[in-house]
Amino acid sequence: MTLYHFGNCLALVYVPYYLTYKYSGLSEYGAFWKCNQAGGIYIFTQLVKMLVLATFFPTADNVGEEGFDIFGEFLKSSIDLADLVGILLVLNSIPGKGHAKVLSAGIGWAAAEVLLTRFLLLWVGARGAEFDWKYIQKSLESNINLVQHITTATLVWLWSRHDLRRGLVPIVVGMLVLTVYRPLMLDFLSSLLLAGPWSTLIIKAITTFFIGATTLHIYAGLAHSIGIF
């Protein structure tokens, strides 16, 4: 039974990534190594972030005694701006059309994250003696993160374009900032409303959907205007 639960969680996490890669057309472009390159830059970016966090935000014994430290968490979340720089490096290093670059960067980045943060968690936890819904929640969250990373890669690509309408630039920048600080806002909202894990997951899915839909609308308009459809 535990092995069956582990297999279900593993399929729920990784099958959507495989299907996205296969049916997005990336396999026809031979983008496998480009996705690996994005994963390598992801690993390097996370190492830099860990070094900065360990240097400037050392863990203290009294953390958490005074409740939610919004300012300290804001500073820690600001380090996630490095992810945007890393995705920009990935996009600049991948030749090809806009949609291929965006998908390669987004899927490669998301796949590296899910391999490093989910497999060991499922291997140790989902194979345990008792069933726990939190592993299903983590698996579903990985699918939400896939959409979010592709959306973030698209926003970074839009920001780097010189032919994006000036009126849309503040919207793109605002959504980029929102993607960086969204985990902090969700944590603060969850602690304020005492929301459970399922409620938090639903809120995250809804916000990801609206950010993704808005980004897709802007991308489709730009792609139509420059003729890359």
C-alpha positions as a Markdown table, in Angstrom:
| # | Residue | x | y | z |
|---|---|---|---|---|
| 1 | Met | 0.0 | 0.0 | 0.0 |
| 2 | Thr | 2.8 | 2.4 | 0.9 |
| 3 | Leu | 4.6 | 1.6 | -2.4 |
| 4 | Tyr | 1.3 | 2.3 | -4.3 |
| 5 | His | 0.9 | 5.6 | -2.5 |
| 6 | Phe | 4.5 | 6.5 | -3.4 |
| 7 | Gly | 3.9 | 5.6 | -7.0 |
| 8 | Asn | 0.7 | 7.7 | -7.2 |
| 9 | Cys | 2.5 | 10.7 | -5.7 |
| 10 | Leu | 5.5 | 10.2 | -8.1 |
| 11 | Ala | 3.2 | 10.0 | -11.1 |
| 12 | Leu | 1.2 | 13.1 | -9.9 |
| 13 | Val | 4.4 | 15.1 | -9.7 |
| 14 | Tyr | 6.4 | 14.0 | -12.8 |
| 15 | Val | 3.9 | 12.9 | -15.4 |
| 16 | Pro | 2.6 | 16.5 | -16.0 |
| 17 | Tyr | 6.2 | 17.7 | -16.6 |
| 18 | Tyr | 6.8 | 14.9 | -19.1 |
| 19 | Leu | 3.5 | 15.6 | -20.9 |
| 20 | Thr | 4.1 | 19.3 | -21.0 |
| 21 | Tyr | 7.5 | 18.7 | -22.5 |
| 22 | Lys | 6.3 | 16.2 | -25.0 |
| 23 | Tyr | 3.1 | 18.0 | -26.3 |
| 24 | Ser | 4.4 | 21.5 | -26.2 |
| 25 | Gly | 6.6 | 20.7 | -29.2 |
| 26 | Leu | 9.9 | 21.1 | -27.4 |
| 27 | Ser | 10.8 | 17.5 | -28.3 |
| 28 | Glu | 10.7 | 18.4 | -31.9 |
| 29 | Tyr | 13.2 | 21.3 | -31.3 |
| 30 | Gly | 15.6 | 19.0 | -29.6 |
| 31 | Ala | 15.3 | 21.1 | -26.4 |
| 32 | Phe | 16.3 | 18.4 | -23.9 |
| 33 | Trp | 19.8 | 19.7 | -23.4 |
| 34 | Lys | 18.5 | 23.3 | -23.3 |
| 35 | Cys | 16.2 | 22.3 | -20.4 |
| 36 | Asn | 19.2 | 20.7 | -18.7 |
| 37 | Gln | 21.1 | 23.9 | -19.2 |
| 38 | Ala | 18.2 | 25.8 | -17.5 |
| 39 | Gly | 18.3 | 23.2 | -14.7 |
| 40 | Gly | 22.1 | 23.8 | -14.2 |
| 41 | Ile | 21.6 | 27.6 | -13.9 |
| 42 | Tyr | 18.8 | 26.9 | -11.5 |
| 43 | Ile | 21.1 | 24.9 | -9.2 |
| 44 | Phe | 23.8 | 27.6 | -9.4 |
| 45 | Thr | 21.2 | 30.3 | -8.6 |
| 46 | Gln | 20.0 | 28.3 | -5.5 |
| 47 | Leu | 23.5 | 27.8 | -4.3 |
| 48 | Val | 24.1 | 31.6 | -4.5 |
| 49 | Lys | 20.8 | 32.3 | -2.7 |
| 50 | Met | 21.7 | 29.8 | 0.1 |
| 51 | Leu | 25.1 | 31.4 | 0.5 |
| 52 | Val | 23.5 | 34.9 | 0.8 |
| 53 | Leu | 20.9 | 33.6 | 3.2 |
| 54 | Ala | 23.5 | 31.9 | 5.4 |
| 55 | Thr | 25.7 | 35.0 | 5.4 |
| 56 | Phe | 23.2 | 37.8 | 6.0 |
| 57 | Phe | 20.3 | 35.9 | 7.6 |
| 58 | Pro | 21.7 | 33.4 | 10.0 |
| 59 | Thr | 19.2 | 31.3 | 11.9 |
| 60 | Ala | 18.7 | 32.5 | 15.4 |
| 61 | Asp | 17.4 | 30.5 | 18.4 |
| 62 | Asn | 14.7 | 33.0 | 19.1 |
| 63 | Val | 13.2 | 33.1 | 15.7 |
| 64 | Gly | 9.4 | 32.7 | 15.8 |
| 65 | Glu | 9.0 | 33.9 | 19.4 |
| 66 | Glu | 7.5 | 37.2 | 18.4 |
| 67 | Gly | 5.2 | 35.8 | 15.7 |
| 68 | Phe | 5.4 | 36.5 | 11.9 |
| 69 | Asp | 8.4 | 38.9 | 11.2 |
| 70 | Ile | 7.1 | 40.6 | 8.1 |
| 71 | Phe | 10.1 | 42.8 | 7.6 |
| 72 | Gly | 12.7 | 40.0 | 8.0 |
| 73 | Glu | 10.7 | 37.7 | 5.7 |
| 74 | Phe | 10.4 | 40.5 | 3.2 |
| 75 | Leu | 14.2 | 40.9 | 3.1 |
| 76 | Lys | 14.6 | 37.1 | 2.7 |
| 77 | Ser | 12.0 | 37.0 | -0.1 |
| 78 | Ser | 13.9 | 39.8 | -1.9 |
| 79 | Ile | 16.7 | 37.3 | -2.5 |
| 80 | Asp | 14.3 | 35.5 | -4.8 |
| 81 | Leu | 15.0 | 38.3 | -7.3 |
| 82 | Ala | 18.0 | 36.2 | -8.1 |
| 83 | Asp | 15.7 | 33.7 | -9.7 |
| 84 | Leu | 14.6 | 36.4 | -12.2 |
| 85 | Val | 18.3 | 37.0 | -13.1 |
| 86 | Gly | 18.9 | 33.3 | -13.5 |
| 87 | Ile | 15.9 | 32.9 | -15.8 |
| 88 | Leu | 17.1 | 35.9 | -17.8 |
| 89 | Leu | 20.5 | 34.2 | -18.2 |
| 90 | Val | 18.7 | 31.1 | -19.4 |
| 91 | Leu | 16.6 | 32.9 | -22.0 |
| 92 | Asn | 19.7 | 34.8 | -23.3 |
| 93 | Ser | 21.6 | 31.5 | -23.7 |
| 94 | Ile | 18.9 | 29.7 | -25.6 |
| 95 | Pro | 18.6 | 30.5 | -29.3 |
| 96 | Gly | 15.4 | 30.1 | -31.2 |
| 97 | Lys | 11.8 | 31.5 | -31.3 |
| 98 | Gly | 10.2 | 33.1 | -28.3 |
| 99 | His | 7.8 | 30.3 | -27.4 |
| 100 | Ala | 10.6 | 27.7 | -27.5 |
| 101 | Lys | 12.9 | 29.8 | -25.3 |
| 102 | Val | 10.1 | 30.5 | -22.8 |
| 103 | Leu | 9.1 | 26.8 | -22.6 |
| 104 | Ser | 12.6 | 25.5 | -22.4 |
| 105 | Ala | 13.5 | 28.0 | -19.6 |
| 106 | Gly | 10.3 | 27.4 | -17.7 |
| 107 | Ile | 10.1 | 23.6 | -17.9 |
| 108 | Gly | 13.9 | 23.2 | -17.3 |
| 109 | Trp | 13.7 | 25.5 | -14.3 |
| 110 | Ala | 10.6 | 23.8 | -12.9 |
| 111 | Ala | 12.0 | 20.3 | -13.5 |
| 112 | Ala | 15.2 | 21.0 | -11.7 |
| 113 | Glu | 13.3 | 22.4 | -8.7 |
| 114 | Val | 10.9 | 19.4 | -8.5 |
| 115 | Leu | 13.8 | 16.9 | -8.8 |
| 116 | Leu | 15.7 | 18.6 | -6.0 |
| 117 | Thr | 12.8 | 19.4 | -3.7 |
| 118 | Arg | 10.2 | 16.6 | -4.2 |
| 119 | Phe | 11.8 | 13.3 | -5.0 |
| 120 | Leu | 13.7 | 12.8 | -1.7 |
| 121 | Leu | 10.6 | 14.1 | 0.2 |
| 122 | Leu | 8.4 | 11.5 | -1.4 |
| 123 | Trp | 11.0 | 8.7 | -1.2 |
| 124 | Val | 11.3 | 9.2 | 2.6 |
| 125 | Gly | 7.8 | 10.3 | 3.4 |
| 126 | Ala | 5.3 | 8.8 | 1.0 |
| 127 | Arg | 6.8 | 5.3 | 1.6 |
| 128 | Gly | 6.1 | 5.6 | 5.3 |
| 129 | Ala | 3.8 | 3.2 | 7.2 |
| 130 | Glu | 0.9 | 5.7 | 7.3 |
| 131 | Phe | -0.9 | 7.5 | 4.6 |
| 132 | Asp | -0.7 | 11.3 | 4.8 |
| 133 | Trp | -2.5 | 13.8 | 2.6 |
| 134 | Lys | 0.4 | 16.3 | 2.8 |
| 135 | Tyr | 2.3 | 14.3 | 0.1 |
| 136 | Ile | -0.7 | 14.6 | -2.3 |
| 137 | Gln | -0.8 | 18.3 | -1.5 |
| 138 | Lys | 3.0 | 18.6 | -2.3 |
| 139 | Ser | 2.4 | 16.8 | -5.5 |
| 140 | Leu | -0.4 | 19.0 | -6.6 |
| 141 | Glu | 1.7 | 22.1 | -5.6 |
| 142 | Ser | 4.4 | 20.9 | -7.9 |
| 143 | Asn | 2.0 | 21.1 | -10.8 |
| 144 | Ile | 1.0 | 24.6 | -9.8 |
| 145 | Asn | 4.7 | 25.5 | -9.6 |
| 146 | Leu | 5.2 | 24.3 | -13.2 |
| 147 | Val | 2.6 | 26.7 | -14.4 |
| 148 | Gln | 4.1 | 29.5 | -12.3 |
| 149 | His | 7.6 | 29.0 | -13.6 |
| 150 | Ile | 6.5 | 29.0 | -17.2 |
| 151 | Thr | 4.6 | 32.2 | -16.4 |
| 152 | Thr | 7.6 | 33.7 | -14.8 |
| 153 | Ala | 9.8 | 32.8 | -17.7 |
| 154 | Thr | 7.3 | 34.4 | -20.0 |
| 155 | Leu | 7.2 | 37.6 | -18.0 |
| 156 | Val | 11.0 | 37.8 | -18.0 |
| 157 | Trp | 11.0 | 37.4 | -21.7 |
| 158 | Leu | 8.3 | 40.0 | -22.2 |
| 159 | Trp | 10.3 | 42.4 | -20.0 |
| 160 | Ser | 13.4 | 41.9 | -22.1 |
| 161 | Arg | 11.6 | 42.8 | -25.3 |
| 162 | His | 12.1 | 46.3 | -26.7 |
| 163 | Asp | 8.9 | 46.0 | -28.8 |
| 164 | Leu | 6.6 | 45.6 | -25.9 |
| 165 | Arg | 4.1 | 48.4 | -25.6 |
| 166 | Arg | 5.0 | 51.0 | -23.0 |
| 167 | Gly | 1.6 | 50.8 | -21.4 |
| 168 | Leu | 2.2 | 47.1 | -20.7 |
| 169 | Val | 5.6 | 47.5 | -19.2 |
| 170 | Pro | 4.4 | 48.5 | -15.7 |
| 171 | Ile | 2.0 | 45.6 | -15.7 |
| 172 | Val | 4.7 | 43.1 | -16.6 |
| 173 | Val | 7.1 | 44.6 | -13.9 |
| 174 | Gly | 4.3 | 44.5 | -11.4 |
| 175 | Met | 3.5 | 40.8 | -12.0 |
| 176 | Leu | 7.2 | 40.0 | -11.8 |
| 177 | Val | 7.4 | 41.6 | -8.4 |
| 178 | Leu | 4.2 | 39.8 | -7.5 |
| 179 | Thr | 5.8 | 36.4 | -8.4 |
| 180 | Val | 8.8 | 37.1 | -6.2 |
| 181 | Tyr | 6.8 | 38.2 | -3.1 |
| 182 | Arg | 3.7 | 36.0 | -3.7 |
| 183 | Pro | 5.0 | 33.2 | -1.3 |
| 184 | Leu | 5.5 | 35.8 | 1.4 |
| 185 | Met | 2.0 | 37.2 | 0.9 |
| 186 | Leu | 0.5 | 33.7 | 0.9 |
| 187 | Asp | 2.2 | 32.8 | 4.1 |
| 188 | Phe | 1.1 | 36.1 | 5.7 |
| 189 | Leu | -2.4 | 35.6 | 4.5 |
| 190 | Ser | -2.5 | 32.0 | 5.7 |
| 191 | Ser | -1.2 | 32.9 | 9.2 |
| 192 | Leu | -3.7 | 35.8 | 9.4 |
| 193 | Leu | -6.7 | 33.8 | 8.3 |
| 194 | Leu | -5.5 | 30.6 | 10.0 |
| 195 | Ala | -6.0 | 28.8 | 6.6 |
| 196 | Gly | -5.4 | 25.1 | 6.3 |
| 197 | Pro | -3.1 | 23.5 | 3.8 |
| 198 | Trp | -5.9 | 22.8 | 1.3 |
| 199 | Ser | -7.2 | 26.3 | 1.5 |
| 200 | Thr | -3.7 | 27.6 | 1.0 |
| 201 | Leu | -3.2 | 25.3 | -2.0 |
| 202 | Ile | -6.5 | 26.5 | -3.6 |
| 203 | Ile | -5.5 | 30.2 | -3.1 |
| 204 | Lys | -2.1 | 29.5 | -4.7 |
| 205 | Ala | -3.8 | 27.8 | -7.6 |
| 206 | Ile | -6.2 | 30.7 | -8.2 |
| 207 | Thr | -3.5 | 33.3 | -8.0 |
| 208 | Thr | -1.4 | 31.3 | -10.4 |
| 209 | Phe | -4.3 | 31.0 | -12.8 |
| 210 | Phe | -5.0 | 34.7 | -12.9 |
| 211 | Ile | -1.3 | 35.7 | -13.3 |
| 212 | Gly | -0.8 | 33.0 | -16.0 |
| 213 | Ala | -4.0 | 34.1 | -17.9 |
| 214 | Thr | -2.9 | 37.7 | -17.8 |
| 215 | Thr | 0.6 | 36.8 | -19.0 |
| 216 | Leu | -0.8 | 34.7 | -21.8 |
| 217 | His | -3.0 | 37.5 | -23.0 |
| 218 | Ile | 0.0 | 39.9 | -23.1 |
| 219 | Tyr | 2.2 | 37.3 | -24.8 |
| 220 | Ala | -0.4 | 36.4 | -27.4 |
| 221 | Gly | -0.8 | 40.1 | -28.3 |
| 222 | Leu | 2.9 | 40.6 | -28.7 |
| 223 | Ala | 3.4 | 37.4 | -30.6 |
| 224 | His | 0.6 | 38.3 | -33.0 |
| 225 | Ser | 2.0 | 41.8 | -33.6 |
| 226 | Ile | 5.5 | 40.6 | -34.4 |
| 227 | Gly | 4.3 | 37.5 | -36.3 |
| 228 | Ile | 5.9 | 34.6 | -34.3 |
| 229 | Phe | 2.7 | 32.5 | -34.2 |
